Amino acid sequence: MDTKAHADETINHITPYRIYVLVWVTLMVLTVISVGVSYFHFGIFNIVVALAVASVKASLVALYFMHLKYEDKITWVFALYPLGLLALLIGLSISDVFFRAVVSP
Amino acid sequence: MANHTIAETITIPYLEEKGLLSWLTSTDHKRISIMYLLSISTFFVLAGISALLLRFELLMPGKTIVDAHTYNVLFTFHGAVMVFLFIVPGLAASFGNFLIPLMIGARDVAFPRLNLMSYWIYLLGALIILISLSKPADTGWTFYTPYSIRTGTDVILLTFGIFVLGFSSILTGLNFIVTIHKLRAPGMTWHRLPLFIWASYATAILQVLATPVIAISLLLLIAERVFGIGFFDPAKGGDPILFQHFFWFYSHPAVYIMIIPAMGVISEVIPVFSRKPIFGYKAIAYSSLAIALISFFVWAHHMFVSGMSEVAATIFSFLTFLVAIPTAIKVFNWTATLYKGSIDLKSPMLYALSFIFLFTIGGLTGVFLGALAADVHLHDTYFVVAHMHYVMIGGTIMGFFAALHFWYPKMTGKMFNEKVAKIAWAFVFIGFNVTFFPQFILGTQGMPRRYADYPPQFHSLNELSSIGSWILGIGMFVMAINLLRGLFNGEKAPQNPFNSLSLEWQVPSPPPHENFEEIPHVTDWTYGYGKKSA
C-alpha cells in the first residue's frame, strides 16, 4: 500500500448537517410523490414510475447516508456489482419465461 | 491470554492455552480455523456414514437395509450436510482462516470478533439442521418445488438452518476481502500474493455476492409453505421453475465456492514438491477471478429438461462452455509447473496430483453435461452423480486432503507418519475410482439417480461401486487415525519441513499467537524455487 493511499484513508469526510437535512427532505418529497402517483393510472407506466422513484430514493440513501459518494473506487465496484448481478438474474430468466413453448392444457 | 504480558503473547504458541472456553471465545484466526476444521470434519464423517449406508442399500436390487423413504431421507441428509456444513464452509473457513493472515504477513483477519461470530452463526445453523432431523426432510439437497412445498417432512427447519449458515458464509467472505485488501504486509503487492490468497479472494467475492440469493430463495420457499403465497404454484400464478432459477443462481456459483479454494491449495503444493516456480502465475491468479465472474452466467445448465424455454437452454449451454477456459488454464499451468521439476511424491503431492487427474475427468464430463443434446439423455442419471463426485471428491476433497497433509505440521506442530499417509492415499484413490467410475457407465446405460432400487441388469456395476465405497471408507479411516496419532505420538515438526518459501512457513510450528514477532517486509514473490538455496 503506498503512502498516498494511506494518507487518503485517514482523512474522513465530514458531511455537513445541511446536506443530511436536504436529502431527508428530498426523500420525504419523493415519498409524497410515490403515494400521489398511485392515484393516477398510467397503465404500464405505473410500475415504471414507482420503480424510478424508488431507485432515486435508494441512490440518495446509498450516496449520502451510506457515504458512497465519498468512498474510493473499489467500494463503488463492490456497491455496483450486485446491481449488475440482479440485471443478469432478471435478464437471463427472461430468456426462459418469455420464450417458453405454449402448452395447451 | 490473561496470564501473559503483551510481549509474551507474541511468542507463545497459539495452541498453548487449554480449556474449551478459551477456544470458544478466542478471536485468534488460527483457533477459529481449528474449530471450523473440527466441526466440518465431524459433519464430513456423519454425511460420509450416510453415504456408506446409501451405497450399502444399492449393493443389491430390492430392499437391502432401508426402505424407500429412509433412502430419500439419507440422500437428503448426505447432500445437505456435505454441501452446506462441510464443503461450502470447508477449505475457505478452515484453511482460509488459518492461512490468509499468515500468508499475507498480518497478525489476524481484519475483523477478529466478526470472525468468531461467523463461527458461532455456523454452529447455530448446524444446530438448527440437526434439530430438523426429528422429522428429516426427503426432498434432496436442492429442495425443488413443488415437492418441497407438499412433503410432510421438516423442510422449513432444514432450509432455515441453511439460511442461517449463509450469514456465516457472507461474513467470512467479507472479512477475507477486507483482510486481503487492507492487511497485506509492506511489499506484499497483489502480484506477489500466494495463489491460495487469490483463490480465497475469488471465493470470498462469490460468498458475499451469491449467498444472499439462496437466502432469498429459501425464505420464499418457507413463506410459500407457511402462508401458501404461491410464488412457485402455477394455480396461484406462480412458477415452479422460478425456484430452480433462484436456487441455481446461488448454487452454481457455490460449486466454485467449493472448488476454487482447493485450486488455490494445489497451486501452493505443486511448486513446493516440484521445486520449480509456479508456471503462469498471473494466468492462474486471474483465472480464479474469471471463474468467479463466469460462474454467475451458467446456472440454468442444471435445468435443461425442467421445462425451461429452448432459447434459454441454448444460451446457457453456450455460456457453460466458457467455464472450461479458465479451468483449463489452471490445469495446463499446473502441468507445466511439473514439467522437468524435481518431483517429490510426498503425501500432499500425491493428493495434489490426484486432484489434477480426477478433476480433469470431472471437468471434462461436465462438458458432456453442458452440451444440450447430450444432457437431455444424461440428465438425472448416475452420469451426473459420477461427474459431480469427480469434481467434489476428486477435486475439492483431494485438495482438502492435500491441504490437511501439507499444513498439518504448521497447524499442529507435529508430524504424521508419512508411510501410513501414503497407504491411506492409495486406498482413497483406488476406492474413489472404483466407487464412482462405474457410475459413469451406469448413467450412460440409463440408470436414474435418487432411486432406492434398480433393475437387475445394473447389479454388477452397483456392486462394484458399493465395494469401492468400502475401500474409500477404509482409506479415510486410516488417514484419520494417522493424523490423530500424529497429534499425540508424532515427532515435533520443524519450522519448515517441506522447504516452502511462503510466509506461513517462516514462523514457528505451531505459530505464535500474534503470528509474527515483527511484520515482515516482502521483497519477492513466494515461488522462487530452484534458484539460490531454495
XYZ file of C-alpha atoms in Angstrom:
639
model
C 0.000 0.000 0.000
C 1.556 3.311 -0.975
C 1.702 6.209 1.420
C -0.659 8.399 -0.590
C -3.462 5.872 -0.409
C -2.772 5.523 3.275
C -2.991 9.266 3.820
C -6.276 9.444 1.881
C -7.829 6.822 4.094
C -7.062 8.618 7.292
C -8.966 11.745 6.164
C -12.609 11.063 6.917
C -15.093 13.094 5.006
C -17.442 15.061 7.236
C -20.816 15.750 5.672
C -22.463 18.958 6.899
C -25.863 18.561 8.590
C -27.366 20.788 5.892
C -26.803 18.051 3.313
C -28.393 15.397 5.519
C -31.456 17.548 6.104
C -31.717 18.319 2.387
C -31.521 14.629 1.494
C -34.100 13.806 4.137
C -36.480 16.466 2.800
C -35.956 15.146 -0.744
C -36.752 11.611 0.427
C -39.929 12.849 2.065
C -40.970 14.705 -1.089
C -40.309 11.591 -3.150
C -42.425 9.556 -0.736
C -45.278 12.005 -1.223
C -44.815 11.677 -4.998
C -44.872 7.855 -4.690
C -48.149 7.979 -2.819
C -49.521 10.721 -5.056
C -48.940 8.989 -8.368
C -50.703 5.881 -7.105
C -53.954 7.854 -7.506
C -53.304 8.292 -11.229
C -53.371 5.480 -13.758
C -50.588 5.427 -16.306
C -51.159 1.841 -17.420
C -47.874 0.006 -17.793
C -46.014 3.133 -16.687
C -47.374 2.786 -13.146
C -44.618 0.359 -12.324
C -42.011 2.353 -14.218
C -42.767 5.492 -12.216
C -42.860 3.601 -8.915
C -39.536 1.900 -9.598
C -37.921 5.103 -10.844
C -38.891 6.986 -7.680
C -37.748 4.066 -5.517
C -34.418 3.900 -7.350
C -33.773 7.602 -6.861
C -34.539 7.238 -3.161
C -32.290 4.186 -2.785
C -29.499 6.015 -4.604
C -29.792 9.030 -2.308
C -29.625 6.817 0.763
C -26.601 4.937 -0.595
C -24.791 8.087 -1.752
C -25.291 10.309 1.276
C -26.454 8.314 4.284
C -24.179 5.406 3.479
C -21.371 7.734 2.339
C -20.869 6.020 -1.010
C -20.330 9.423 -2.653
C -17.134 9.917 -0.669
C -15.752 6.392 -0.993
C -12.910 5.189 -3.202
C -13.315 3.325 -6.479
C -13.113 -0.181 -5.081
C -16.099 0.471 -2.792
C -18.031 1.656 -5.836
C -17.154 -1.529 -7.656
C -18.464 -3.622 -4.761
C -21.591 -1.469 -4.491
C -22.484 -1.556 -8.187
C -21.524 -5.157 -8.984
C -24.587 -6.672 -7.281
C -26.812 -4.409 -9.398
C -25.219 -5.980 -12.450
C -25.911 -9.410 -10.977
C -29.541 -8.503 -10.379
C -29.837 -7.385 -14.002
C -28.251 -10.684 -15.008
C -30.642 -12.744 -12.899
C -33.674 -10.958 -14.309
C -32.301 -10.715 -17.858
C -31.339 -14.335 -18.305
C -34.500 -15.562 -16.557
C -36.432 -13.584 -19.161
C -34.725 -15.697 -21.840
C -36.664 -18.557 -20.272
C -40.008 -17.056 -19.281
C -40.663 -15.026 -22.446
C -39.725 -17.803 -24.833
C -41.462 -20.870 -23.442
C -43.392 -23.100 -25.802
C -47.105 -22.661 -25.237
C -48.620 -25.871 -23.911
C -52.372 -26.204 -24.202
C -53.859 -27.633 -21.012
C -4.155 -14.831 27.327
C -4.883 -13.154 30.621
C -1.860 -14.571 32.437
C 0.679 -13.295 29.955
C 2.069 -9.875 29.271
C 1.601 -8.416 25.810
C 5.227 -9.073 24.957
C 4.840 -12.728 25.889
C 1.705 -13.268 23.825
C 3.758 -12.540 20.733
C 5.885 -15.620 21.261
C 3.674 -18.267 22.923
C 2.220 -20.849 20.527
C -1.452 -20.373 19.731
C -2.275 -23.908 20.902
C -0.883 -23.411 24.378
C -3.890 -22.138 26.299
C -6.165 -25.028 27.304
C -9.843 -25.303 28.138
C -12.985 -25.343 25.994
C -13.946 -21.784 26.890
C -10.567 -20.428 25.828
C -11.295 -21.883 22.397
C -14.929 -20.905 22.039
C -14.206 -17.287 22.983
C -10.946 -16.900 21.075
C -10.710 -14.306 18.333
C -7.388 -15.755 17.127
C -7.901 -16.665 13.458
C -5.842 -19.843 13.951
C -8.017 -21.113 16.784
C -11.188 -20.263 14.862
C -9.717 -22.137 11.911
C -9.138 -25.236 14.053
C -12.688 -25.046 15.433
C -14.036 -24.880 11.890
C -11.796 -27.751 10.886
C -13.046 -29.957 13.721
C -16.684 -29.010 13.112
C -16.663 -29.550 9.369
C -14.743 -32.808 9.814
C -17.410 -34.054 12.218
C -20.119 -33.324 9.674
C -17.983 -34.861 6.942
C -17.888 -38.096 8.934
C -21.662 -38.039 9.590
C -22.520 -37.330 5.953
C -19.904 -39.879 4.873
C -21.517 -42.576 7.002
C -24.882 -41.803 5.414
C -23.210 -42.206 2.011
C -21.891 -45.629 3.034
C -25.421 -46.591 4.074
C -26.779 -45.409 0.715
C -24.191 -47.477 -1.127
C -24.987 -50.454 1.069
C -28.659 -50.203 0.155
C -27.663 -50.165 -3.520
C -25.417 -53.219 -3.158
C -28.207 -55.464 -4.412
C -31.519 -54.896 -6.210
C -34.559 -54.862 -3.949
C -34.564 -53.754 -0.354
C -31.193 -54.358 1.317
C -31.229 -52.373 4.569
C -33.587 -49.370 4.346
C -36.984 -48.618 2.822
C -37.516 -46.061 0.074
C -38.481 -43.189 2.363
C -35.444 -43.717 4.605
C -33.313 -43.845 1.475
C -34.718 -40.445 0.418
C -34.023 -39.056 3.865
C -30.477 -40.431 3.793
C -29.547 -38.879 0.463
C -31.108 -35.578 1.520
C -29.066 -35.649 4.724
C -25.933 -36.689 2.842
C -26.328 -33.933 0.248
C -27.435 -31.117 2.526
C -24.822 -31.793 5.208
C -21.958 -32.391 2.778
C -22.789 -29.253 0.824
C -23.826 -26.743 3.453
C -21.995 -27.939 6.569
C -18.838 -29.392 5.082
C -17.821 -28.352 1.624
C -19.123 -24.758 1.366
C -17.528 -23.585 4.622
C -14.837 -26.250 4.002
C -11.466 -25.039 2.857
C -12.391 -21.353 2.941
C -13.369 -21.174 6.602
C -10.811 -23.655 7.916
C -7.610 -23.282 5.910
C -8.572 -19.816 4.656
C -8.849 -18.604 8.211
C -5.562 -20.161 9.237
C -3.542 -19.172 6.201
C -4.753 -15.825 4.910
C -3.259 -13.649 7.702
C -0.089 -15.777 7.854
C 0.429 -15.745 4.091
C -0.037 -12.001 3.676
C 2.000 -11.123 6.756
C -0.776 -9.952 9.092
C -1.424 -10.633 12.760
C -5.060 -11.586 12.285
C -8.012 -11.040 9.957
C -9.444 -7.530 9.634
C -12.395 -8.201 11.960
C -11.430 -10.878 14.502
C -14.651 -10.595 16.522
C -16.783 -10.843 13.411
C -14.747 -13.912 12.546
C -15.666 -15.566 15.848
C -19.276 -14.531 15.329
C -19.247 -16.220 11.905
C -18.202 -19.424 13.610
C -20.965 -19.121 16.206
C -23.508 -18.499 13.466
C -22.189 -21.611 11.740
C -22.755 -23.599 14.944
C -26.260 -22.176 15.302
C -27.120 -23.119 11.708
C -25.702 -26.599 12.253
C -27.766 -26.978 15.429
C -30.976 -25.998 13.607
C -30.212 -28.521 10.886
C -29.637 -31.228 13.496
C -32.950 -30.376 15.185
C -34.693 -30.721 11.806
C -33.660 -34.384 11.917
C -36.532 -35.094 14.298
C -38.646 -35.150 11.147
C -35.955 -35.326 8.485
C -36.595 -33.873 5.036
C -36.782 -36.133 1.982
C -36.533 -33.582 -0.813
C -32.895 -33.952 -1.803
C -30.479 -31.115 -1.076
C -31.983 -28.986 -3.865
C -35.459 -28.587 -2.311
C -37.161 -28.382 -5.695
C -40.730 -27.175 -5.729
C -43.478 -28.339 -5.894
C -42.436 -31.408 -3.870
C -40.707 -29.346 -1.169
C -43.983 -27.457 -0.658
C -46.036 -30.631 -0.315
C -43.877 -33.055 1.638
C -44.855 -33.601 5.251
C -41.228 -33.641 6.422
C -39.493 -30.735 8.111
C -38.284 -28.739 5.123
C -38.774 -25.432 6.929
C -36.304 -26.094 9.722
C -33.694 -27.562 7.405
C -33.873 -24.639 4.971
C -33.913 -22.166 7.842
C -30.711 -23.756 9.154
C -29.148 -23.265 5.719
C -30.433 -19.672 5.695
C -28.594 -19.057 8.982
C -25.428 -20.741 7.692
C -25.491 -18.310 4.778
C -24.780 -15.412 7.124
C -21.698 -17.184 8.410
C -20.526 -17.594 4.833
C -21.211 -13.961 3.884
C -19.447 -12.559 6.963
C -16.424 -14.806 6.471
C -16.193 -13.714 2.839
C -16.489 -10.048 3.779
C -13.811 -10.448 6.434
C -11.406 -12.059 3.973
C -11.977 -9.425 1.276
C -11.173 -6.610 3.700
C -8.216 -8.528 5.142
C -6.668 -9.104 1.723
C -7.230 -5.506 0.681
C -6.081 -3.824 3.854
C -3.721 -6.006 5.874
C -1.055 -7.109 3.401
C 2.465 -6.667 4.785
C 4.650 -3.929 3.275
C 5.916 -5.136 -0.098
C 3.225 -7.815 -0.425
C 1.832 -6.453 -3.677
C -1.084 -8.113 -5.468
C 1.257 -9.875 -7.859
C 3.392 -11.272 -5.043
C 0.431 -12.798 -3.236
C 0.419 -16.571 -2.907
C -2.116 -18.090 -5.310
C -4.090 -19.509 -2.388
C -4.829 -15.888 -1.471
C -6.050 -15.122 -4.990
C -8.265 -18.175 -4.800
C -9.581 -17.203 -1.371
C -10.273 -13.707 -2.663
C -12.305 -15.004 -5.615
C -14.167 -17.344 -3.260
C -14.906 -14.529 -0.825
C -16.419 -12.410 -3.595
C -18.711 -15.301 -4.520
C -19.670 -15.834 -0.873
C -20.643 -12.198 -0.450
C -22.482 -11.780 -3.744
C -24.155 -15.132 -4.345
C -25.198 -16.265 -0.871
C -27.947 -13.630 -0.420
C -29.780 -15.166 -3.380
C -30.093 -18.598 -1.721
C -31.218 -16.832 1.443
C -33.998 -15.151 -0.521
C -34.954 -18.378 -2.331
C -35.199 -20.342 0.896
C -37.207 -17.579 2.581
C -39.620 -17.589 -0.371
C -39.910 -21.360 -0.024
C -40.626 -21.047 3.695
C -43.173 -18.269 3.020
C -44.793 -20.481 0.403
C -45.092 -23.374 2.862
C -46.241 -21.315 5.824
C -48.518 -18.752 4.152
C -49.343 -20.520 0.876
C -48.464 -17.370 -1.098
C -47.974 -19.064 -4.451
C -44.606 -17.859 -5.756
C -43.990 -21.310 -7.152
C -47.569 -22.604 -7.554
C -48.970 -22.281 -11.104
C -52.525 -22.482 -9.748
C -51.876 -19.177 -7.978
C -49.981 -17.576 -10.857
C -46.576 -18.743 -9.652
C -43.882 -20.674 -11.483
C -42.236 -23.836 -10.105
C -39.213 -23.349 -12.363
C -38.629 -19.919 -10.823
C -37.416 -21.724 -7.698
C -34.854 -23.574 -9.766
C -33.667 -20.316 -11.325
C -33.216 -18.760 -7.879
C -31.714 -21.875 -6.370
C -29.100 -22.374 -9.069
C -28.261 -18.678 -9.290
C -26.604 -19.306 -5.931
C -25.848 -22.968 -6.095
C -23.890 -22.893 -9.294
C -21.510 -20.167 -8.071
C -21.480 -22.177 -4.833
C -19.846 -25.022 -6.762
C -16.970 -22.603 -7.272
C -17.063 -21.524 -3.634
C -16.335 -25.200 -3.010
C -13.672 -25.791 -5.666
C -11.692 -22.528 -6.014
C -10.016 -22.741 -2.574
C -8.959 -26.298 -3.426
C -7.443 -24.988 -6.653
C -5.561 -22.481 -4.511
C -4.180 -25.316 -2.392
C -2.976 -27.160 -5.489
C -1.218 -24.001 -6.701
C 0.676 -23.941 -3.392
C 1.535 -27.633 -3.149
C 2.690 -28.267 -6.742
C 5.617 -25.761 -6.802
C 6.881 -26.827 -3.352
C 7.081 -30.512 -4.302
C 8.328 -29.827 -7.840
C 10.961 -27.328 -6.650
C 10.008 -25.066 -9.528
C 8.427 -21.604 -9.705
C 4.738 -21.839 -10.488
C 4.174 -21.606 -14.232
C 1.816 -18.842 -15.411
C 1.322 -17.082 -12.085
C -0.853 -14.282 -13.421
C -2.885 -16.644 -15.594
C -3.712 -18.798 -12.556
C -4.440 -15.755 -10.387
C -6.774 -14.075 -12.856
C -8.410 -17.335 -13.910
C -9.731 -17.597 -10.322
C -11.437 -14.261 -10.773
C -12.615 -15.270 -14.246
C -14.221 -18.420 -12.855
C -15.911 -16.315 -10.175
C -17.289 -13.977 -12.834
C -18.406 -16.608 -15.346
C -19.983 -18.750 -12.623
C -22.899 -16.300 -12.499
C -23.740 -16.803 -16.179
C -24.278 -20.540 -16.319
C -26.794 -21.509 -13.647
C -29.593 -22.809 -15.848
C -27.461 -25.644 -17.267
C -28.911 -27.577 -14.320
C -32.370 -27.073 -15.795
C -32.212 -28.163 -19.433
C -35.007 -30.712 -19.037
C -37.043 -28.782 -16.458
C -39.442 -27.279 -18.995
C -37.365 -24.144 -19.438
C -37.551 -22.475 -22.879
C -35.307 -23.810 -25.622
C -33.933 -20.311 -26.191
C -32.714 -20.147 -22.592
C -31.350 -23.683 -22.777
C -29.341 -22.847 -25.898
C -27.942 -19.641 -24.379
C -26.964 -21.354 -21.150
C -25.419 -24.318 -22.936
C -23.187 -21.921 -24.872
C -22.279 -19.884 -21.796
C -21.438 -23.059 -19.863
C -18.607 -23.894 -22.222
C -16.919 -20.632 -21.222
C -16.170 -22.051 -17.754
C -13.894 -24.627 -19.343
C -11.454 -21.882 -20.408
C -10.218 -20.537 -17.043
C -10.382 -24.045 -15.565
C -8.221 -25.460 -18.324
C -5.801 -22.536 -17.911
C -5.211 -23.703 -14.360
C -4.773 -27.372 -15.228
C -2.330 -26.601 -18.041
C -0.299 -24.279 -15.831
C -0.057 -26.829 -13.021
C 1.047 -29.448 -15.513
C 3.606 -27.051 -16.975
C 4.915 -26.412 -13.455
C 5.518 -30.147 -13.062
C 7.458 -30.314 -16.319
C 11.145 -31.077 -15.605
C 10.551 -30.426 -11.913
C 12.343 -32.267 -9.144
C 9.171 -34.057 -8.091
C 8.923 -35.348 -4.550
C 5.948 -37.678 -4.127
C 5.128 -36.886 -0.513
C 1.549 -37.346 0.641
C 0.395 -33.732 -0.021
C 1.803 -34.005 -3.557
C 0.058 -37.351 -4.126
C -3.262 -35.736 -3.270
C -2.449 -32.704 -5.431
C -1.635 -34.909 -8.415
C -4.822 -36.890 -7.763
C -6.675 -33.587 -7.885
C -5.320 -32.759 -11.343
C -6.121 -36.229 -12.674
C -9.576 -36.644 -11.159
C -10.684 -33.052 -11.540
C -9.837 -33.236 -15.229
C -12.155 -36.240 -15.576
C -14.798 -34.402 -13.564
C -14.389 -31.244 -15.605
C -14.456 -32.897 -18.997
C -17.543 -34.960 -18.189
C -19.054 -31.609 -17.236
C -18.636 -30.597 -20.865
C -20.808 -33.606 -21.862
C -23.478 -32.333 -19.487
C -23.151 -28.740 -20.621
C -23.796 -29.826 -24.212
C -27.534 -29.534 -24.616
C -28.109 -32.554 -26.844
C -26.090 -34.910 -24.621
C -27.560 -33.577 -21.398
C -31.122 -34.366 -22.441
C -30.131 -38.041 -22.223
C -27.724 -37.897 -19.316
C -29.729 -35.595 -17.069
C -30.826 -37.179 -13.767
C -28.815 -40.323 -14.422
C -25.850 -41.666 -12.484
C -23.608 -39.935 -15.027
C -24.409 -36.677 -13.227
C -23.764 -38.289 -9.837
C -20.378 -39.527 -11.038
C -19.450 -36.193 -12.657
C -20.437 -34.284 -9.536
C -18.430 -36.559 -7.251
C -15.392 -36.460 -9.535
C -15.441 -32.686 -9.158
C -16.308 -32.598 -5.476
C -14.340 -35.557 -4.083
C -11.825 -35.846 -6.905
C -11.406 -32.077 -6.839
C -12.332 -30.345 -3.619
C -11.786 -33.190 -1.164
C -8.467 -34.198 -2.750
C -7.492 -30.539 -2.374
C -8.733 -30.624 1.206
C -6.655 -33.711 1.970
C -3.629 -32.163 0.238
C -4.054 -29.089 2.458
C -4.563 -31.242 5.531
C -1.299 -33.118 4.968
C 0.649 -30.089 3.765
C -0.188 -27.663 6.578
C -0.643 -30.280 9.323
C 2.898 -29.733 10.679
C 2.332 -25.970 10.744
C -1.085 -26.194 12.377
C -0.293 -28.838 14.989
C 3.456 -28.556 15.458
C 3.655 -32.332 14.976
C 4.499 -34.692 12.114
C 2.319 -37.591 10.966
C 3.594 -40.947 9.722
C 4.346 -40.387 6.045
C 4.321 -44.083 5.137
C 0.852 -44.651 6.590
C -0.326 -41.441 4.893
C 0.751 -42.859 1.530
C -1.036 -46.154 2.192
C -4.183 -44.207 3.115
C -3.836 -42.188 -0.088
C -3.647 -45.372 -2.167
C -6.854 -46.676 -0.573
C -8.606 -43.330 -1.074
C -7.508 -43.013 -4.702
C -8.378 -46.575 -5.681
C -11.558 -46.637 -3.593
C -12.766 -43.392 -5.083
C -12.314 -44.546 -8.671
C -13.848 -47.962 -8.021
C -16.850 -46.231 -6.435
C -17.543 -43.564 -8.973
C -16.184 -44.660 -12.346
C -18.805 -47.440 -12.697
C -21.434 -44.752 -12.122
C -20.468 -43.048 -15.391
C -21.224 -46.306 -17.174
C -24.435 -46.842 -15.210
C -25.515 -43.333 -16.191
C -24.911 -43.847 -19.885
C -26.886 -47.078 -19.602
C -29.769 -45.020 -18.268
C -29.839 -45.752 -14.546
C -31.671 -42.802 -12.937
C -30.354 -41.164 -9.785
C -32.218 -40.845 -6.486
C -33.960 -44.237 -6.535
C -33.659 -46.769 -3.740
C -33.880 -49.632 -6.208
C -32.814 -50.589 -9.736
C -33.459 -53.305 -12.333
C -31.208 -56.408 -12.097
C -29.158 -55.532 -15.216
C -27.449 -52.759 -13.227
C -26.471 -55.105 -10.402
C -22.816 -55.860 -11.091
C -21.708 -52.255 -11.595
C -23.632 -51.185 -8.495
C -21.988 -53.948 -6.515
C -18.582 -52.780 -7.720
C -19.439 -49.198 -6.765
C -20.521 -50.246 -3.270
C -17.331 -52.268 -2.743
C -15.397 -49.188 -3.869
C -17.140 -47.125 -1.206
C -15.803 -49.507 1.445
C -12.238 -49.173 0.123
C -12.672 -45.394 0.121
C -14.058 -45.527 3.657
C -11.110 -47.633 4.862
C -8.680 -45.179 3.268
C -10.259 -42.218 5.032
C -10.380 -44.108 8.313
C -6.673 -44.952 8.091
C -5.910 -41.318 7.249
C -7.928 -40.057 10.218
C -6.200 -42.472 12.609
C -2.802 -41.496 11.226
C -3.446 -37.787 11.642
C -4.913 -38.240 15.128
C -1.972 -40.438 16.167
C 0.400 -37.751 14.943
C -1.205 -35.302 17.364
C -0.258 -37.437 20.350
C 2.721 -39.506 19.244
C 4.073 -37.558 16.289
C 7.550 -36.104 16.185
C 7.880 -32.391 16.784
C 7.545 -30.559 13.469
C 10.370 -28.300 12.335
C 9.522 -24.764 11.255
C 9.618 -25.557 7.558
C 9.627 -29.327 6.900
C 8.807 -29.066 3.184
C 11.181 -26.184 2.479
C 8.483 -23.788 1.318
C 9.211 -20.125 0.629
C 5.766 -18.924 1.664
C 5.471 -16.634 4.716
C 3.488 -19.047 6.905
C 6.494 -21.388 6.950
C 8.844 -18.649 8.171
C 7.232 -18.626 11.628
C 7.488 -21.408 14.255
C 5.276 -24.529 14.114
C 2.717 -24.042 15.609
C 2.723 -20.286 15.011
C 2.703 -17.918 17.986
C -0.475 -16.144 18.987
C 0.463 -12.930 17.160
C 1.912 -14.757 14.127
C 4.941 -12.533 13.522
C 7.291 -11.017 16.031
C 7.698 -8.188 13.568
C 5.591 -7.666 10.458
C 7.784 -8.894 7.585
C 8.903 -6.745 4.657
C 8.267 -8.694 1.484
C 10.730 -8.251 -1.375
C 9.859 -11.081 -3.768
C 7.048 -13.442 -4.738
C 6.767 -16.772 -2.921
C 7.542 -19.102 -5.812
C 11.282 -18.571 -6.357
C 12.068 -22.306 -6.189
C 15.023 -23.850 -7.978
C 17.129 -20.741 -7.520
C 19.669 -19.935 -4.802
C 19.339 -22.286 -1.840
C 15.625 -22.919 -2.438
